[in-house]
GROMACS .gro file of C-alpha atoms in nm:
model
  464
    1MET     CA    1   1.361   0.886   5.054
    2SER     CA    2   1.624   0.684   5.239
    3ASN     CA    3   1.454   0.360   5.128
    4SER     CA    4   1.469   0.478   4.768
    5ASN     CA    5   1.841   0.552   4.798
    6SER     CA    6   1.914   0.215   4.959
    7ASP     CA    7   1.727   0.035   4.678
    8GLU     CA    8   1.926   0.228   4.418
    9GLU     CA    9   2.252   0.138   4.589
   10ALA     CA   10   2.150  -0.228   4.604
   11ARG     CA   11   2.072  -0.231   4.232
   12THR     CA   12   2.402  -0.058   4.150
   13GLU     CA   13   2.597  -0.305   4.360
   14ARG     CA   14   2.422  -0.598   4.196
   15ALA     CA   15   2.495  -0.458   3.851
   16ARG     CA   16   2.866  -0.443   3.938
   17ARG     CA   17   2.860  -0.803   4.060
   18ILE     CA   18   2.702  -0.910   3.732
   19GLY     CA   19   2.966  -0.723   3.533
   20LEU     CA   20   3.242  -0.883   3.741
   21PHE     CA   21   3.091  -1.227   3.691
   22ARG     CA   22   3.082  -1.174   3.314
   23TYR     CA   23   3.440  -1.046   3.306
   24MET     CA   24   3.580  -1.332   3.516
   25LEU     CA   25   3.402  -1.578   3.285
   26ILE     CA   26   3.537  -1.441   2.955
   27ARG     CA   27   3.873  -1.294   3.053
   28GLU     CA   28   4.079  -1.592   2.940
   29ALA     CA   29   3.888  -1.638   2.613
   30ALA     CA   30   3.905  -1.261   2.544
   31ASP     CA   31   4.287  -1.258   2.543
   32PRO     CA   32   4.386  -1.077   2.217
   33SER     CA   33   4.687  -1.306   2.170
   34LEU     CA   34   4.462  -1.610   2.107
   35THR     CA   35   4.388  -1.732   1.757
   36ARG     CA   36   4.027  -1.778   1.643
   37ARG     CA   37   4.065  -2.154   1.674
   38GLN     CA   38   4.200  -2.130   2.029
   39ARG     CA   39   3.928  -1.884   2.131
   40GLY     CA   40   3.657  -2.104   1.980
   41THR     CA   41   3.783  -2.403   2.178
   42LEU     CA   42   3.774  -2.208   2.506
   43VAL     CA   43   3.428  -2.062   2.441
   44ARG     CA   44   3.282  -2.405   2.355
   45LYS     CA   45   3.429  -2.547   2.674
   46LEU     CA   46   3.280  -2.263   2.883
   47ALA     CA   47   2.938  -2.312   2.722
   48GLN     CA   48   2.938  -2.680   2.818
   49GLN     CA   49   3.011  -2.609   3.185
   50GLU     CA   50   2.789  -2.494   3.471
   51HIS     CA   51   2.879  -2.167   3.647
   52ILE     CA   52   2.771  -1.986   3.964
   53ASP     CA   53   2.624  -1.648   3.872
   54ALA     CA   54   2.626  -1.318   4.067
   55ASP     CA   55   2.333  -1.437   4.282
   56GLY     CA   56   2.493  -1.773   4.365
   57ARG     CA   57   2.273  -1.973   4.133
   58PRO     CA   58   2.405  -2.244   3.898
   59VAL     CA   59   2.364  -2.134   3.537
   60ARG     CA   60   2.478  -2.227   3.187
   61ILE     CA   61   2.579  -1.957   2.938
   62SER     CA   62   2.533  -2.013   2.566
   63ARG     CA   63   2.824  -1.975   2.324
   64TRP     CA   64   2.640  -1.692   2.147
   65THR     CA   65   2.613  -1.495   2.476
   66LEU     CA   66   2.981  -1.550   2.556
   67ASP     CA   67   3.084  -1.425   2.211
   68ARG     CA   68   2.865  -1.116   2.262
   69TRP     CA   69   3.024  -1.041   2.600
   70ILE     CA   70   3.373  -1.072   2.450
   71LEU     CA   71   3.282  -0.830   2.171
   72GLU     CA   72   3.129  -0.582   2.420
   73TRP     CA   73   3.440  -0.597   2.640
   74ARG     CA   74   3.667  -0.528   2.344
   75GLN     CA   75   3.457  -0.229   2.239
   76GLY     CA   76   3.382  -0.074   2.579
   77GLY     CA   77   3.594  -0.245   2.841
   78PHE     CA   78   3.464  -0.355   3.182
   79ASP     CA   79   3.188  -0.091   3.191
   80ALA     CA   80   3.031  -0.245   2.881
   81LEU     CA   81   2.976  -0.567   3.078
   82VAL     CA   82   2.794  -0.392   3.361
   83PRO     CA   83   2.416  -0.373   3.301
   84SER     CA   84   2.223  -0.063   3.400
   85PRO     CA   85   2.101  -0.072   3.760
   86ARG     CA   86   1.740  -0.104   3.648
   87GLN     CA   87   1.819  -0.400   3.421
   88SER     CA   88   2.006  -0.570   3.703
   89GLN     CA   89   1.696  -0.572   3.919
   90PRO     CA   90   1.548  -0.925   3.921
   91ARG     CA   91   1.242  -0.914   3.698
   92THR     CA   92   1.058  -1.174   3.903
   93PRO     CA   93   1.006  -1.067   4.266
   94PRO     CA   94   1.141  -1.317   4.521
   95GLU     CA   95   0.796  -1.372   4.673
   96VAL     CA   96   0.659  -1.472   4.331
   97VAL     CA   97   0.950  -1.712   4.279
   98GLU     CA   98   0.890  -1.868   4.621
   99LEU     CA   99   0.520  -1.913   4.550
  100ALA     CA  100   0.590  -2.068   4.210
  101VAL     CA  101   0.837  -2.312   4.367
  102ALA     CA  102   0.586  -2.402   4.637
  103LEU     CA  103   0.314  -2.467   4.377
  104LYS     CA  104   0.545  -2.693   4.176
  105LYS     CA  105   0.655  -2.887   4.484
  106GLU     CA  106   0.295  -2.926   4.598
  107ASN     CA  107   0.206  -3.100   4.271
  108PRO     CA  108   0.506  -3.194   4.052
  109ASP     CA  109   0.272  -3.273   3.763
  110ARG     CA  110   0.181  -2.906   3.729
  111THR     CA  111   0.318  -2.751   3.413
  112ALA     CA  112   0.464  -2.402   3.389
  113ALA     CA  113   0.142  -2.290   3.218
  114GLN     CA  114  -0.068  -2.421   3.508
  115VAL     CA  115   0.156  -2.254   3.767
  116ARG     CA  116   0.132  -1.926   3.576
  117ARG     CA  117  -0.250  -1.941   3.576
  118ILE     CA  118  -0.256  -1.998   3.953
  119LEU     CA  119  -0.013  -1.711   4.013
  120ARG     CA  120  -0.222  -1.473   3.805
  121ALA     CA  121  -0.538  -1.577   3.988
  122GLN     CA  122  -0.378  -1.521   4.329
  123LEU     CA  123  -0.150  -1.220   4.262
  124GLY     CA  124  -0.303  -1.059   3.958
  125TRP     CA  125   0.033  -1.092   3.777
  126ALA     CA  126   0.271  -1.371   3.682
  127PRO     CA  127   0.595  -1.406   3.483
  128ASP     CA  128   0.567  -1.561   3.141
  129GLU     CA  129   0.563  -1.936   3.092
  130ARG     CA  130   0.917  -1.960   2.955
  131THR     CA  131   1.056  -1.775   3.259
  132LEU     CA  132   0.892  -2.029   3.490
  133GLN     CA  133   1.023  -2.319   3.280
  134ARG     CA  134   1.380  -2.187   3.302
  135MET     CA  135   1.342  -2.138   3.674
  136PHE     CA  136   1.214  -2.497   3.720
  137HIS     CA  137   1.507  -2.630   3.518
  138ARG     CA  138   1.759  -2.418   3.707
  139THR     CA  139   1.632  -2.530   4.046
  140GLY     CA  140   1.593  -2.895   3.946
  141LEU     CA  141   1.218  -2.900   4.000
  142VAL     CA  142   1.154  -3.062   3.660
  143ALA     CA  143   1.299  -3.385   3.803
  144LEU     CA  144   1.026  -3.408   4.065
  145ARG     CA  145   0.770  -3.681   4.010
  146SER     CA  146   0.447  -3.732   4.200
  147ASP     CA  147   0.395  -4.062   4.373
  148LYS     CA  148   0.114  -4.217   4.174
  149PRO     CA  149  -0.043  -4.541   4.291
  150LYS     CA  150  -0.002  -4.820   4.044
  151ASP     CA  151  -0.305  -4.882   3.830
  152SER     CA  152  -0.505  -5.180   3.943
  153PHE     CA  153  -0.694  -5.377   3.684
  154GLY     CA  154  -0.979  -5.604   3.771
  155ARG     CA  155  -1.015  -5.941   3.608
  156PHE     CA  156  -1.197  -5.916   3.278
  157GLU     CA  157  -1.364  -6.193   3.086
  158ALA     CA  158  -1.593  -6.173   2.784
  159ASP     CA  159  -1.952  -6.269   2.859
  160ARG     CA  160  -1.992  -6.516   2.572
  161PRO     CA  161  -1.792  -6.707   2.310
  162ASN     CA  162  -1.688  -6.508   2.000
  163GLU     CA  163  -1.743  -6.177   2.175
  164LEU     CA  164  -1.369  -6.111   2.196
  165TRP     CA  165  -1.069  -6.277   2.037
  166VAL     CA  166  -0.718  -6.190   2.153
  167GLY     CA  167  -0.435  -6.225   1.902
  168ASP     CA  168  -0.058  -6.225   1.942
  169ALA     CA  169   0.262  -6.376   1.805
  170LEU     CA  170   0.510  -6.608   1.976
  171HIS     CA  171   0.876  -6.648   1.880
  172GLY     CA  172   0.935  -7.021   1.855
  173PRO     CA  173   1.215  -7.271   1.799
  174ARG     CA  174   1.419  -7.324   1.483
  175ILE     CA  175   1.336  -7.575   1.212
  176ASP     CA  176   1.604  -7.658   0.959
  177GLY     CA  177   1.806  -7.364   1.091
  178ARG     CA  178   1.525  -7.109   1.051
  179LYS     CA  179   1.340  -6.937   1.333
  180THR     CA  180   0.965  -6.998   1.357
  181TYR     CA  181   0.677  -6.776   1.471
  182LEU     CA  182   0.333  -6.874   1.596
  183PHE     CA  183   0.034  -6.651   1.526
  184ALA     CA  184  -0.258  -6.749   1.748
  185PHE     CA  185  -0.602  -6.619   1.838
  186LEU     CA  186  -0.769  -6.710   2.168
  187ASP     CA  187  -1.137  -6.678   2.253
  188ASP     CA  188  -1.142  -6.466   2.569
  189HIS     CA  189  -1.450  -6.632   2.722
  190SER     CA  190  -1.361  -6.998   2.673
  191ARG     CA  191  -0.980  -6.983   2.628
  192ALA     CA  192  -1.029  -7.196   2.316
  193VAL     CA  193  -0.769  -7.157   2.041
  194VAL     CA  194  -0.980  -7.041   1.749
  195GLY     CA  195  -0.694  -6.995   1.503
  196HIS     CA  196  -0.323  -7.065   1.480
  197ARG     CA  197  -0.039  -7.099   1.232
  198TRP     CA  198   0.335  -7.153   1.255
  199GLY     CA  199   0.547  -6.977   0.994
  200PHE     CA  200   0.901  -6.864   0.919
  201MET     CA  201   0.812  -6.494   0.921
  202GLU     CA  202   0.626  -6.257   1.151
  203ASP     CA  203   0.436  -6.075   0.879
  204THR     CA  204   0.091  -6.006   0.740
  205VAL     CA  205   0.077  -6.319   0.523
  206ARG     CA  206   0.142  -6.553   0.815
  207LEU     CA  207  -0.110  -6.358   1.026
  208ALA     CA  208  -0.372  -6.399   0.752
  209ALA     CA  209  -0.293  -6.772   0.737
  210ALA     CA  210  -0.397  -6.797   1.104
  211LEU     CA  211  -0.692  -6.557   1.103
  212ARG     CA  212  -0.865  -6.640   0.775
  213PRO     CA  213  -0.935  -7.010   0.847
  214ALA     CA  214  -1.032  -6.917   1.204
  215LEU     CA  215  -1.303  -6.686   1.074
  216ALA     CA  216  -1.418  -6.944   0.820
  217ALA     CA  217  -1.452  -7.222   1.076
  218ARG     CA  218  -1.521  -7.050   1.409
  219GLY     CA  219  -1.735  -6.758   1.298
  220VAL     CA  220  -1.686  -6.381   1.320
  221PRO     CA  221  -1.611  -6.228   1.662
  222GLN     CA  222  -1.741  -5.891   1.774
  223TYR     CA  223  -1.394  -5.766   1.871
  224ILE     CA  224  -1.035  -5.863   1.794
  225TYR     CA  225  -0.780  -5.731   2.044
  226VAL     CA  226  -0.415  -5.715   1.936
  227ASP     CA  227  -0.095  -5.526   2.014
  228ASN     CA  228   0.091  -5.273   1.800
  229GLY     CA  229   0.323  -5.510   1.618
  230SER     CA  230   0.387  -5.433   1.251
  231ALA     CA  231   0.170  -5.721   1.127
  232PHE     CA  232  -0.124  -5.615   1.348
  233VAL     CA  233  -0.123  -5.250   1.238
  234ASP     CA  234  -0.101  -5.321   0.866
  235SER     CA  235  -0.380  -5.164   0.660
  236TRP     CA  236  -0.488  -5.500   0.519
  237LEU     CA  237  -0.598  -5.620   0.865
  238LEU     CA  238  -0.803  -5.305   0.920
  239ARG     CA  239  -0.966  -5.357   0.579
  240ALA     CA  240  -1.041  -5.725   0.646
  241CYS     CA  241  -1.203  -5.648   0.981
  242ALA     CA  242  -1.403  -5.360   0.834
  243LYS     CA  243  -1.536  -5.582   0.554
  244LEU     CA  244  -1.651  -5.847   0.803
  245GLY     CA  245  -1.787  -5.605   1.063
  246VAL     CA  246  -1.522  -5.684   1.326
  247LYS     CA  247  -1.408  -5.408   1.559
  248LEU     CA  248  -1.027  -5.413   1.568
  249VAL     CA  249  -0.882  -5.283   1.896
  250HIS     CA  250  -0.512  -5.217   1.964
  251SER     CA  251  -0.369  -5.207   2.313
  252ALA     CA  252  -0.218  -4.877   2.426
  253PRO     CA  253   0.163  -4.866   2.387
  254GLY     CA  254   0.328  -4.972   2.712
  255ARG     CA  255  -0.002  -5.099   2.856
  256PRO     CA  256  -0.043  -5.467   2.761
  257GLU     CA  257  -0.330  -5.526   3.004
  258GLY     CA  258  -0.595  -5.752   2.850
  259ARG     CA  259  -0.355  -5.985   2.666
  260GLY     CA  260  -0.264  -6.183   2.976
  261LYS     CA  261  -0.472  -6.483   2.871
  262ILE     CA  262  -0.293  -6.541   2.544
  263GLU     CA  263   0.044  -6.476   2.707
  264ARG     CA  264  -0.047  -6.745   2.961
  265PHE     CA  265  -0.138  -6.975   2.671
  266PHE     CA  266   0.201  -6.907   2.510
  267ARG     CA  267   0.372  -7.011   2.834
  268THR     CA  268   0.177  -7.336   2.815
  269VAL     CA  269   0.285  -7.380   2.451
  270ASN     CA  270   0.649  -7.330   2.546
  271GLY     CA  271   0.624  -7.561   2.844
  272GLU     CA  272   0.439  -7.846   2.675
  273PHE     CA  273   0.485  -7.824   2.299
  274THR     CA  274   0.791  -7.628   2.186
  275VAL     CA  275   1.007  -7.792   2.452
  276GLU     CA  276   0.970  -8.107   2.243
  277ILE     CA  277   1.038  -7.927   1.915
  278ALA     CA  278   1.333  -7.714   2.029
  279SER     CA  279   1.577  -8.002   1.997
  280ASP     CA  280   1.447  -8.082   1.645
  281LYS     CA  281   1.286  -8.397   1.782
  282GLY     CA  282   0.912  -8.446   1.804
  283GLU     CA  283   0.738  -8.624   2.088
  284VAL     CA  284   0.707  -8.929   1.864
  285GLY     CA  285   1.087  -8.946   1.843
  286ARG     CA  286   1.138  -8.834   1.481
  287GLU     CA  287   1.288  -8.517   1.344
  288ILE     CA  288   1.054  -8.228   1.257
  289LYS     CA  289   1.115  -8.185   0.886
  290ASP     CA  290   0.912  -7.880   0.790
  291LEU     CA  291   0.639  -7.636   0.889
  292ALA     CA  292   0.365  -7.861   0.756
  293GLU     CA  293   0.457  -8.130   1.007
  294MET     CA  294   0.497  -7.877   1.288
  295ASN     CA  295   0.155  -7.728   1.218
  296ARG     CA  296   0.000  -8.075   1.198
  297LEU     CA  297   0.151  -8.178   1.533
  298PHE     CA  298   0.052  -7.849   1.693
  299THR     CA  299  -0.308  -7.889   1.573
  300SER     CA  300  -0.314  -8.239   1.720
  301TRP     CA  301  -0.176  -8.109   2.054
  302VAL     CA  302  -0.430  -7.827   2.068
  303GLU     CA  303  -0.728  -8.052   1.991
  304ASN     CA  304  -0.618  -8.363   2.183
  305VAL     CA  305  -0.455  -8.204   2.487
  306TYR     CA  306  -0.523  -7.835   2.538
  307HIS     CA  307  -0.889  -7.828   2.434
  308ARG     CA  308  -0.976  -8.140   2.633
  309ARG     CA  309  -0.814  -8.034   2.959
  310VAL     CA  310  -1.007  -7.845   3.228
  311HIS     CA  311  -0.883  -7.487   3.239
  312SER     CA  312  -0.758  -7.373   3.580
  313GLU     CA  313  -0.958  -7.047   3.571
  314THR     CA  314  -1.279  -7.133   3.389
  315LYS     CA  315  -1.304  -7.482   3.546
  316ALA     CA  316  -1.419  -7.613   3.208
  317GLU     CA  317  -1.267  -7.759   2.894
  318PRO     CA  318  -1.192  -7.471   2.652
  319LEU     CA  319  -1.359  -7.636   2.355
  320ALA     CA  320  -1.666  -7.740   2.553
  321ARG     CA  321  -1.707  -7.387   2.691
  322TRP     CA  322  -1.675  -7.240   2.344
  323MET     CA  323  -1.924  -7.491   2.204
  324ALA     CA  324  -2.179  -7.382   2.465
  325GLY     CA  325  -2.247  -7.080   2.244
  326ALA     CA  326  -2.283  -7.278   1.919
  327PRO     CA  327  -2.395  -7.262   1.647
  328PHE     CA  328  -2.205  -6.960   1.518
  329ALA     CA  329  -2.272  -6.785   1.189
  330VAL     CA  330  -1.975  -6.813   0.955
  331PRO     CA  331  -1.907  -6.569   0.670
  332ARG     CA  332  -1.980  -6.662   0.311
  333ILE     CA  333  -1.684  -6.787   0.110
  334GLU     CA  334  -1.701  -6.493  -0.132
  335ASP     CA  335  -1.725  -6.240   0.153
  336LEU     CA  336  -1.423  -6.393   0.325
  337ALA     CA  337  -1.224  -6.393   0.002
  338GLU     CA  338  -1.313  -6.028  -0.058
  339ALA     CA  339  -1.216  -5.931   0.298
  340PHE     CA  340  -0.870  -6.084   0.267
  341ARG     CA  341  -0.784  -5.926  -0.064
  342TRP     CA  342  -0.541  -5.638  -0.047
  343SER     CA  343  -0.605  -5.298  -0.196
  344GLU     CA  344  -0.415  -4.985  -0.291
  345HIS     CA  345  -0.521  -4.653  -0.440
  346ARG     CA  346  -0.369  -4.511  -0.759
  347ARG     CA  347  -0.451  -4.227  -0.998
  348VAL     CA  348  -0.515  -4.319  -1.362
  349ALA     CA  349  -0.273  -4.150  -1.605
  350LYS     CA  350  -0.374  -3.966  -1.924
  351THR     CA  351  -0.277  -4.278  -2.122
  352ALA     CA  352  -0.546  -4.476  -1.935
  353THR     CA  353  -0.273  -4.673  -1.760
  354ILE     CA  354  -0.195  -4.725  -1.397
  355SER     CA  355   0.119  -4.840  -1.215
  356LEU     CA  356   0.150  -5.076  -0.918
  357HIS     CA  357   0.487  -5.189  -0.777
  358GLY     CA  358   0.669  -5.170  -1.109
  359ASN     CA  359   0.383  -5.316  -1.315
  360ARG     CA  360   0.168  -5.121  -1.563
  361TYR     CA  361  -0.194  -5.194  -1.643
  362GLN     CA  362  -0.450  -5.072  -1.896
  363VAL     CA  363  -0.787  -4.957  -1.757
  364ASP     CA  364  -1.108  -4.809  -1.892
  365PRO     CA  365  -1.029  -4.470  -2.062
  366GLN     CA  366  -1.326  -4.318  -1.881
  367LEU     CA  367  -1.125  -4.349  -1.557
  368VAL     CA  368  -0.850  -4.109  -1.673
  369GLY     CA  369  -0.770  -3.859  -1.398
  370HIS     CA  370  -0.966  -4.049  -1.131
  371LYS     CA  371  -0.815  -4.200  -0.818
  372VAL     CA  372  -0.925  -4.565  -0.813
  373GLU     CA  373  -0.891  -4.857  -0.575
  374LEU     CA  374  -0.706  -5.164  -0.698
  375VAL     CA  375  -0.815  -5.488  -0.529
  376PHE     CA  376  -0.599  -5.797  -0.568
  377ASP     CA  377  -0.466  -6.123  -0.431
  378PRO     CA  378  -0.120  -6.034  -0.292
  379PHE     CA  379   0.027  -6.342  -0.461
  380ASP     CA  380  -0.124  -6.261  -0.802
  381LEU     CA  381  -0.058  -5.914  -0.940
  382GLN     CA  382  -0.176  -6.014  -1.288
  383THR     CA  383  -0.544  -6.005  -1.191
  384LEU     CA  384  -0.660  -5.673  -1.049
  385ARG     CA  385  -1.014  -5.545  -0.997
  386VAL     CA  386  -1.071  -5.171  -1.029
  387ARG     CA  387  -1.317  -4.980  -0.813
  388LEU     CA  388  -1.427  -4.618  -0.829
  389ASP     CA  389  -1.608  -4.473  -0.526
  390GLY     CA  390  -1.662  -4.826  -0.395
  391LYS     CA  391  -1.826  -4.950  -0.717
  392ASP     CA  392  -1.682  -5.203  -0.961
  393ALA     CA  393  -1.512  -5.039  -1.258
  394GLY     CA  394  -1.384  -5.343  -1.446
  395THR     CA  395  -1.040  -5.501  -1.446
  396ALA     CA  396  -0.687  -5.371  -1.490
  397ASN     CA  397  -0.540  -5.557  -1.787
  398PRO     CA  398  -0.168  -5.638  -1.762
  399PHE     CA  399   0.037  -5.418  -1.993
  400GLN     CA  400   0.390  -5.457  -1.858
  401ILE     CA  401   0.445  -5.709  -1.577
  402SER     CA  402   0.777  -5.740  -1.392
  403ARG     CA  403   0.649  -5.847  -1.049
  404HIS     CA  404   0.400  -6.128  -0.990
  405SER     CA  405   0.340  -6.082  -0.616
  406HIS     CA  406   0.318  -5.794  -0.371
  407PRO     CA  407   0.651  -5.696  -0.204
  408LYS     CA  408   0.505  -5.783   0.137
  409ALA     CA  409   0.372  -6.120   0.019
  410ARG     CA  410   0.686  -6.318   0.083
  411PRO     CA  411   0.661  -6.698   0.050
  412GLU     CA  412   0.798  -6.931   0.317
  413THR     CA  413   1.086  -7.044   0.095
  414PRO     CA  414   1.284  -6.827  -0.152
  415ALA     CA  415   1.232  -7.090  -0.424
  416GLN     CA  416   0.863  -7.004  -0.431
  417GLU     CA  417   0.939  -6.649  -0.547
  418GLU     CA  418   1.024  -6.774  -0.896
  419GLN     CA  419   0.685  -6.946  -0.932
  420PRO     CA  420   0.452  -6.751  -0.706
  421ARG     CA  421   0.134  -6.922  -0.826
  422ALA     CA  422   0.263  -7.277  -0.812
  423ALA     CA  423   0.099  -7.503  -0.555
  424THR     CA  424   0.330  -7.637  -0.286
  425THR     CA  425   0.292  -7.957  -0.095
  426GLY     CA  426   0.177  -7.889   0.259
  427ILE     CA  427  -0.138  -7.880   0.465
  428ASP     CA  428  -0.467  -7.708   0.378
  429TYR     CA  429  -0.532  -7.528   0.708
  430LEU     CA  430  -0.864  -7.388   0.592
  431ASN     CA  431  -0.997  -7.736   0.515
  432LEU     CA  432  -0.839  -7.875   0.832
  433ILE     CA  433  -1.020  -7.632   1.061
  434ASP     CA  434  -1.342  -7.678   0.862
  435ILE     CA  435  -1.319  -8.049   0.945
  436ALA     CA  436  -1.263  -7.966   1.312
  437HIS     CA  437  -1.554  -7.721   1.314
  438SER     CA  438  -1.800  -7.964   1.158
  439ASN     CA  439  -1.694  -8.241   1.396
  440HIS     CA  440  -1.734  -8.012   1.698
  441LEU     CA  441  -2.081  -7.902   1.594
  442GLY     CA  442  -2.174  -8.265   1.549
  443GLY     CA  443  -2.086  -8.337   1.909
  444LYS     CA  444  -1.782  -8.549   1.834
  445ILE     CA  445  -1.416  -8.478   1.775
  446ASN     CA  446  -1.234  -8.677   1.510
  447TYR     CA  447  -0.875  -8.627   1.620
  448ALA     CA  448  -0.748  -8.872   1.365
  449ALA     CA  449  -0.879  -8.647   1.090
  450LEU     CA  450  -0.728  -8.346   1.260
  451ALA     CA  451  -0.384  -8.500   1.286
  452GLU     CA  452  -0.363  -8.606   0.922
  453PRO     CA  453  -0.346  -8.371   0.622
  454PRO     CA  454  -0.608  -8.392   0.342
  455ALA     CA  455  -0.529  -8.595   0.033
  456GLU     CA  456  -0.479  -8.283  -0.181
  457ALA     CA  457  -0.299  -8.025   0.030
  458VAL     CA  458  -0.214  -7.670  -0.066
  459ASP     CA  459  -0.006  -7.432   0.145
  460LEU     CA  460  -0.225  -7.141   0.253
  461THR     CA  461   0.059  -6.894   0.188
  462ASP     CA  462  -0.016  -6.945  -0.179
  463GLN     CA  463  -0.372  -6.824  -0.118
  464GLY     CA  464  -0.268  -6.497   0.045
   0.00000   0.00000   0.00000
């Protein structure tokens, strides 16, 4: 009986301490002489501060709770701030709190839900998950972090050429005041550069200009491994790989392991090639005039220098190691063209018309109400193929044309936007790499042919 009385007295005393704590906290803001604006300023300030509660613990009190306490004090005085003795009893027994703290400290990665499950298994009861979360925040346990050993990654190398290509983009020097970007693809097994292209933009068109001729000349790899840059996650790349049977793999965000080889290649590019271009002077002592010349010189450096030099890790020339797996099957021209077309889905209106980026087209009336796939060259929005459920459904005839190219299909120079289908003088990279491929398979390398552009050159950006 005496124990029961002592417990009741302890609860009553604690309830009074809680009431006193509440009163001391709100007494200044509860002054009747204050205006609403003045009271609001004080309450907001109190809500932003940390206070020591009746049990000596640091706590924060919300503005809503402070306003409620002020209203209760006005209506019932100090007694209204004192909770009933039973309510003042801590709902979570101290021994449960101590065990929860010990479990969290033992393994900081444990969540409140996990701690609750362990408590229930050991004690048959546990406070709810939110109570544990508040307790962990109040005691600072959420800041604990377990000491995890750093992940160790073994050296990986593909077993054969064209098993894995690694792609990435390098920010390069300026030409004629404009920043350049290099898209490159490296064969993981041989370290051979299977595709590359310098451009003025880091977008899908420049990426296609590097990858498409690489696939045409070097064959189709089993995997392509890239990061999560905007050009590499675009839907067109996923479609192109799916059409050619390539498995596209993206590295996990924040975990770039696996791209070390191409990053090492980019360091070599910066140390041996771009260092000569950065000052707008080529290694032959003349000014680099445009991208065509930069791409031509880079191709010559890759084939004459990089591919012919023994690699420090493989102990073999990159091109020779890649050629050890030849011959490679290359995709058909029509299959490659189909893979690198872009597509979008639209629903056919009741008027048998369809809209695409401001343009309107007339389609077969039998397609009214159906959602169809429009397949097109991004630089030519006047010629669209229509497909329904993967089958050809004719063409979309231009009805009202205001845009001739896709918004993402930006040419290298703004002047090209006015005449999107006009050929521009440059270098035919597809033909260039075809020449290199045929020479390599023949057992000889004609670097003179590689360093010079074909007689009739067309910039690949015009081909999408």
